[in-house]
Each structure stands twice: as structure tokens, then as C-alpha cells.
Amino acid sequence: MGYANLAQMFFDRAAALGDRPRYRHHRDGEWRDVSWTTMATRVRQIAAALIDMGVTPGDRIALLSGTRAEWMEVDFAILSTGALTIPIYPSVLAAECGYILNNAGATMAFVENAAQRAKVVSARDDGVALDGVVQRSPIRAIVTIDDDA
């Protein structure tokens, strides 16, 4: 069977595999299973929130995080809206982060924690010098994955 995109393939597999484990992650000292159905629900919820925030097909959304379960969920949610994921390594410096955000035209960013958020805020508020010209990132929204809110 052919798929139009990765999001369609993911949701098809989630429907077929249902309550079977999709992945395991370690939290609070123990390993926990997350089913295909649970992940699909989370992806739909994040995608719906992105659409409510005004994300449209073709938008570019940065994802600045280490490898973790939420990375997959956010990535599939972005793809589900027709937007494009701009992955950024968490080890990049603030200036490098700003360059990537500007070059990609990212208007939104998901970040892992406060330290990663500070890089995006700096790129947006202070800008980075590109060819001697200070440019500010067009980021209009930042979502912190580890934010308790």
C-alpha cells in the first residue's frame, strides 16, 4: 500500500497495531510502555494545538531537543499539519541556533528545556550577525517540552 506521507503511514500503523507497545521510556525509576493508540492520540492533540496556534501547511517549526519520546510525538504532529520540522541539535551554540532558525525561516519552536529555550529567545530578541548584519529570528511562539504547564 502506498502512502501520501509519513503521517498517513504512522496513523495507519497505529490503527492496525492499537494497544501493542510503540515504544518504552524510562521515567521515575521504571520502564513504561506507550501504545500505538496512546502515541497517536498524543500526536493528534499536539497537531490540533498547532492548528489552533495558526500553523498551516508549509510552515517551518524548529525542534531543539535531545532524543526522547516527546521528540517523535512532536515531529509526527508537525508533519500531520503539513508543516516542516527543522531539527536542531541541542549542542549548538545560541548563534548557530539563530543562524539555523533564520536560514530555515522557522516561525515556531519546540525546545526541550529552559536552557534550549534561552537560545531561541536570544535569536529572536537579540538576533545574530549574518554577514555583518544583525537579523532577528521570526519566531512567534516557543513551546517548552519540560515545562510543567
PDB file of C-alpha atoms in Angstrom:
ATOM      1  CA  MET A   1       0.000   0.000   0.000  1.00  0.00           C
ATOM      2  CA  GLY A   2       1.295   3.440  -0.884  1.00  0.00           C
ATOM      3  CA  TYR A   3       1.128   6.371   1.490  1.00  0.00           C
ATOM      4  CA  ALA A   4       0.824  10.056   0.666  1.00  0.00           C
ATOM      5  CA  ASN A   5       3.149  10.983   3.535  1.00  0.00           C
ATOM      6  CA  LEU A   6       4.750   9.740   6.758  1.00  0.00           C
ATOM      7  CA  ALA A   7       1.895  10.984   8.920  1.00  0.00           C
ATOM      8  CA  GLN A   8      -0.605   8.884   6.984  1.00  0.00           C
ATOM      9  CA  MET A   9       1.652   5.845   7.329  1.00  0.00           C
ATOM     10  CA  PHE A  10       2.005   6.418  11.085  1.00  0.00           C
ATOM     11  CA  PHE A  11      -1.750   6.718  11.678  1.00  0.00           C
ATOM     12  CA  ASP A  12      -2.419   3.642   9.546  1.00  0.00           C
ATOM     13  CA  ARG A  13       0.082   1.598  11.564  1.00  0.00           C
ATOM     14  CA  ALA A  14      -1.331   2.989  14.838  1.00  0.00           C
ATOM     15  CA  ALA A  15      -4.835   1.871  13.823  1.00  0.00           C
ATOM     16  CA  ALA A  16      -3.561  -1.593  12.915  1.00  0.00           C
ATOM     17  CA  LEU A  17      -1.356  -2.104  15.987  1.00  0.00           C
ATOM     18  CA  GLY A  18      -3.578  -0.405  18.586  1.00  0.00           C
ATOM     19  CA  ASP A  19      -2.636  -1.347  22.124  1.00  0.00           C
ATOM     20  CA  ARG A  20       0.667  -3.004  21.226  1.00  0.00           C
ATOM     21  CA  PRO A  21       3.735  -1.154  22.565  1.00  0.00           C
ATOM     22  CA  ARG A  22       5.026   1.575  20.253  1.00  0.00           C
ATOM     23  CA  TYR A  23       7.982   2.476  22.457  1.00  0.00           C
ATOM     24  CA  ARG A  24       9.317   2.226  26.007  1.00  0.00           C
ATOM     25  CA  HIS A  25      10.807   5.012  28.055  1.00  0.00           C
ATOM     26  CA  HIS A  26      12.360   5.265  31.490  1.00  0.00           C
ATOM     27  CA  ARG A  27      10.593   7.545  33.945  1.00  0.00           C
ATOM     28  CA  ASP A  28      10.524   7.698  37.748  1.00  0.00           C
ATOM     29  CA  GLY A  29      12.840   4.698  38.028  1.00  0.00           C
ATOM     30  CA  GLU A  30      10.883   2.307  35.854  1.00  0.00           C
ATOM     31  CA  TRP A  31      10.344   1.413  32.218  1.00  0.00           C
ATOM     32  CA  ARG A  32       6.931   2.299  30.821  1.00  0.00           C
ATOM     33  CA  ASP A  33       5.255   1.168  27.616  1.00  0.00           C
ATOM     34  CA  VAL A  34       3.405   3.595  25.379  1.00  0.00           C
ATOM     35  CA  SER A  35       0.965   2.001  22.944  1.00  0.00           C
ATOM     36  CA  TRP A  36       0.449   2.922  19.315  1.00  0.00           C
ATOM     37  CA  THR A  37      -3.024   4.210  20.237  1.00  0.00           C
ATOM     38  CA  THR A  38      -1.677   6.421  23.021  1.00  0.00           C
ATOM     39  CA  MET A  39       1.029   7.881  20.813  1.00  0.00           C
ATOM     40  CA  ALA A  40      -1.489   8.519  18.001  1.00  0.00           C
ATOM     41  CA  THR A  41      -3.758  10.331  20.478  1.00  0.00           C
ATOM     42  CA  ARG A  42      -0.873  12.491  21.691  1.00  0.00           C
ATOM     43  CA  VAL A  43       0.174  13.289  18.114  1.00  0.00           C
ATOM     44  CA  ARG A  44      -3.405  14.324  17.238  1.00  0.00           C
ATOM     45  CA  GLN A  45      -3.623  16.525  20.354  1.00  0.00           C
ATOM     46  CA  ILE A  46      -0.347  18.292  19.576  1.00  0.00           C
ATOM     47  CA  ALA A  47      -1.328  18.701  15.906  1.00  0.00           C
ATOM     48  CA  ALA A  48      -4.691  20.178  16.930  1.00  0.00           C
ATOM     49  CA  ALA A  49      -2.924  22.631  19.247  1.00  0.00           C
ATOM     50  CA  LEU A  50      -0.573  23.634  16.424  1.00  0.00           C
ATOM     51  CA  ILE A  51      -3.519  24.287  14.118  1.00  0.00           C
ATOM     52  CA  ASP A  52      -5.201  26.335  16.876  1.00  0.00           C
ATOM     53  CA  MET A  53      -1.982  28.353  17.091  1.00  0.00           C
ATOM     54  CA  GLY A  54      -2.240  29.161  13.395  1.00  0.00           C
ATOM     55  CA  VAL A  55       0.191  26.635  11.905  1.00  0.00           C
ATOM     56  CA  THR A  56      -0.549  25.984   8.237  1.00  0.00           C
ATOM     57  CA  PRO A  57       0.946  23.621   5.629  1.00  0.00           C
ATOM     58  CA  GLY A  58       4.433  24.699   4.643  1.00  0.00           C
ATOM     59  CA  ASP A  59       5.208  26.478   7.923  1.00  0.00           C
ATOM     60  CA  ARG A  60       8.586  25.660   9.388  1.00  0.00           C
ATOM     61  CA  ILE A  61       8.782  24.598  13.021  1.00  0.00           C
ATOM     62  CA  ALA A  62      12.089  24.075  14.801  1.00  0.00           C
ATOM     63  CA  LEU A  63      12.583  21.130  17.154  1.00  0.00           C
ATOM     64  CA  LEU A  64      15.508  21.734  19.511  1.00  0.00           C
ATOM     65  CA  SER A  65      15.764  18.713  21.795  1.00  0.00           C
ATOM     66  CA  GLY A  66      17.769  15.655  22.626  1.00  0.00           C
ATOM     67  CA  THR A  67      16.489  12.213  21.720  1.00  0.00           C
ATOM     68  CA  ARG A  68      13.367  11.483  23.749  1.00  0.00           C
ATOM     69  CA  ALA A  69       9.867  10.099  23.345  1.00  0.00           C
ATOM     70  CA  GLU A  70       8.301  13.542  23.001  1.00  0.00           C
ATOM     71  CA  TRP A  71      10.591  14.304  20.048  1.00  0.00           C
ATOM     72  CA  MET A  72       8.798  11.644  17.990  1.00  0.00           C
ATOM     73  CA  GLU A  73       5.369  12.859  19.021  1.00  0.00           C
ATOM     74  CA  VAL A  74       6.115  16.491  18.209  1.00  0.00           C
ATOM     75  CA  ASP A  75       7.738  15.545  14.896  1.00  0.00           C
ATOM     76  CA  PHE A  76       4.734  13.495  13.752  1.00  0.00           C
ATOM     77  CA  ALA A  77       2.362  16.243  14.919  1.00  0.00           C
ATOM     78  CA  ILE A  78       4.252  18.812  12.847  1.00  0.00           C
ATOM     79  CA  LEU A  79       4.173  16.522   9.812  1.00  0.00           C
ATOM     80  CA  SER A  80       0.454  15.880  10.391  1.00  0.00           C
ATOM     81  CA  THR A  81      -0.307  19.580   9.941  1.00  0.00           C
ATOM     82  CA  GLY A  82       1.626  19.715   6.683  1.00  0.00           C
ATOM     83  CA  ALA A  83       4.317  21.841   8.284  1.00  0.00           C
ATOM     84  CA  LEU A  84       8.039  21.061   8.112  1.00  0.00           C
ATOM     85  CA  THR A  85      10.239  20.001  11.019  1.00  0.00           C
ATOM     86  CA  ILE A  86      13.542  21.861  11.337  1.00  0.00           C
ATOM     87  CA  PRO A  87      15.629  19.651  13.667  1.00  0.00           C
ATOM     88  CA  ILE A  88      18.353  21.407  15.637  1.00  0.00           C
ATOM     89  CA  TYR A  89      20.981  19.572  17.690  1.00  0.00           C
ATOM     90  CA  PRO A  90      20.780  20.535  21.371  1.00  0.00           C
ATOM     91  CA  SER A  91      24.568  21.036  21.445  1.00  0.00           C
ATOM     92  CA  VAL A  92      24.573  24.007  19.039  1.00  0.00           C
ATOM     93  CA  LEU A  93      25.546  27.394  20.405  1.00  0.00           C
ATOM     94  CA  ALA A  94      22.987  30.214  20.566  1.00  0.00           C
ATOM     95  CA  ALA A  95      24.459  31.971  17.498  1.00  0.00           C
ATOM     96  CA  GLU A  96      24.377  28.723  15.487  1.00  0.00           C
ATOM     97  CA  CYS A  97      20.810  28.140  16.597  1.00  0.00           C
ATOM     98  CA  GLY A  98      19.897  31.635  15.443  1.00  0.00           C
ATOM     99  CA  TYR A  99      21.541  31.064  12.082  1.00  0.00           C
ATOM    100  CA  ILE A 100      19.562  27.836  11.555  1.00  0.00           C
ATOM    101  CA  LEU A 101      16.279  29.470  12.625  1.00  0.00           C
ATOM    102  CA  ASN A 102      16.830  32.432  10.289  1.00  0.00           C
ATOM    103  CA  ASN A 103      18.059  30.374   7.374  1.00  0.00           C
ATOM    104  CA  ALA A 104      15.135  27.932   7.652  1.00  0.00           C
ATOM    105  CA  GLY A 105      12.528  30.640   8.182  1.00  0.00           C
ATOM    106  CA  ALA A 106      11.174  28.919  11.301  1.00  0.00           C
ATOM    107  CA  THR A 107       8.249  30.768  12.864  1.00  0.00           C
ATOM    108  CA  MET A 108       7.782  28.476  15.843  1.00  0.00           C
ATOM    109  CA  ALA A 109       9.997  26.282  18.005  1.00  0.00           C
ATOM    110  CA  PHE A 110       9.646  23.330  20.354  1.00  0.00           C
ATOM    111  CA  VAL A 111      12.505  23.225  22.857  1.00  0.00           C
ATOM    112  CA  GLU A 112      13.440  20.605  25.418  1.00  0.00           C
ATOM    113  CA  ASN A 113      14.054  22.792  28.445  1.00  0.00           C
ATOM    114  CA  ALA A 114      14.860  26.272  29.741  1.00  0.00           C
ATOM    115  CA  ALA A 115      18.478  26.153  28.501  1.00  0.00           C
ATOM    116  CA  GLN A 116      17.363  25.398  24.933  1.00  0.00           C
ATOM    117  CA  ARG A 117      14.577  27.987  25.188  1.00  0.00           C
ATOM    118  CA  ALA A 118      17.166  30.648  26.085  1.00  0.00           C
ATOM    119  CA  LYS A 119      18.955  30.027  22.753  1.00  0.00           C
ATOM    120  CA  VAL A 120      15.765  30.594  20.772  1.00  0.00           C
ATOM    121  CA  VAL A 121      14.776  33.644  22.818  1.00  0.00           C
ATOM    122  CA  SER A 122      18.243  35.107  22.235  1.00  0.00           C
ATOM    123  CA  ALA A 123      17.988  34.519  18.476  1.00  0.00           C
ATOM    124  CA  ARG A 124      14.553  36.111  18.428  1.00  0.00           C
ATOM    125  CA  ASP A 125      15.173  39.056  20.748  1.00  0.00           C
ATOM    126  CA  ASP A 126      18.886  39.831  20.293  1.00  0.00           C
ATOM    127  CA  GLY A 127      19.400  38.441  16.805  1.00  0.00           C
ATOM    128  CA  VAL A 128      22.540  37.041  15.252  1.00  0.00           C
ATOM    129  CA  ALA A 129      25.027  38.661  12.928  1.00  0.00           C
ATOM    130  CA  LEU A 130      24.855  37.191   9.429  1.00  0.00           C
ATOM    131  CA  ASP A 131      27.354  38.720   7.014  1.00  0.00           C
ATOM    132  CA  GLY A 132      27.755  41.673   9.372  1.00  0.00           C
ATOM    133  CA  VAL A 133      24.025  42.379   9.586  1.00  0.00           C
ATOM    134  CA  VAL A 134      22.102  41.604  12.767  1.00  0.00           C
ATOM    135  CA  GLN A 135      18.983  39.611  11.952  1.00  0.00           C
ATOM    136  CA  ARG A 136      16.304  38.548  14.372  1.00  0.00           C
ATOM    137  CA  SER A 137      14.556  35.218  14.037  1.00  0.00           C
ATOM    138  CA  PRO A 138      10.881  35.415  13.031  1.00  0.00           C
ATOM    139  CA  ILE A 139       9.901  33.051  15.873  1.00  0.00           C
ATOM    140  CA  ARG A 140       6.387  33.929  17.106  1.00  0.00           C
ATOM    141  CA  ALA A 141       5.867  31.036  19.545  1.00  0.00           C
ATOM    142  CA  ILE A 142       8.101  28.804  21.683  1.00  0.00           C
ATOM    143  CA  VAL A 143       6.839  25.643  23.391  1.00  0.00           C
ATOM    144  CA  THR A 144       8.987  24.115  26.145  1.00  0.00           C
ATOM    145  CA  ILE A 145       8.570  20.326  26.373  1.00  0.00           C
ATOM    146  CA  ASP A 146       9.710  20.073  30.016  1.00  0.00           C
ATOM    147  CA  ASP A 147       7.518  22.986  31.138  1.00  0.00           C
ATOM    148  CA  ASP A 148       5.147  21.788  33.849  1.00  0.00           C
ATOM    149  CA  ALA A 149       2.415  23.993  32.379  1.00  0.00           C
TER     150      ALA A 149
END
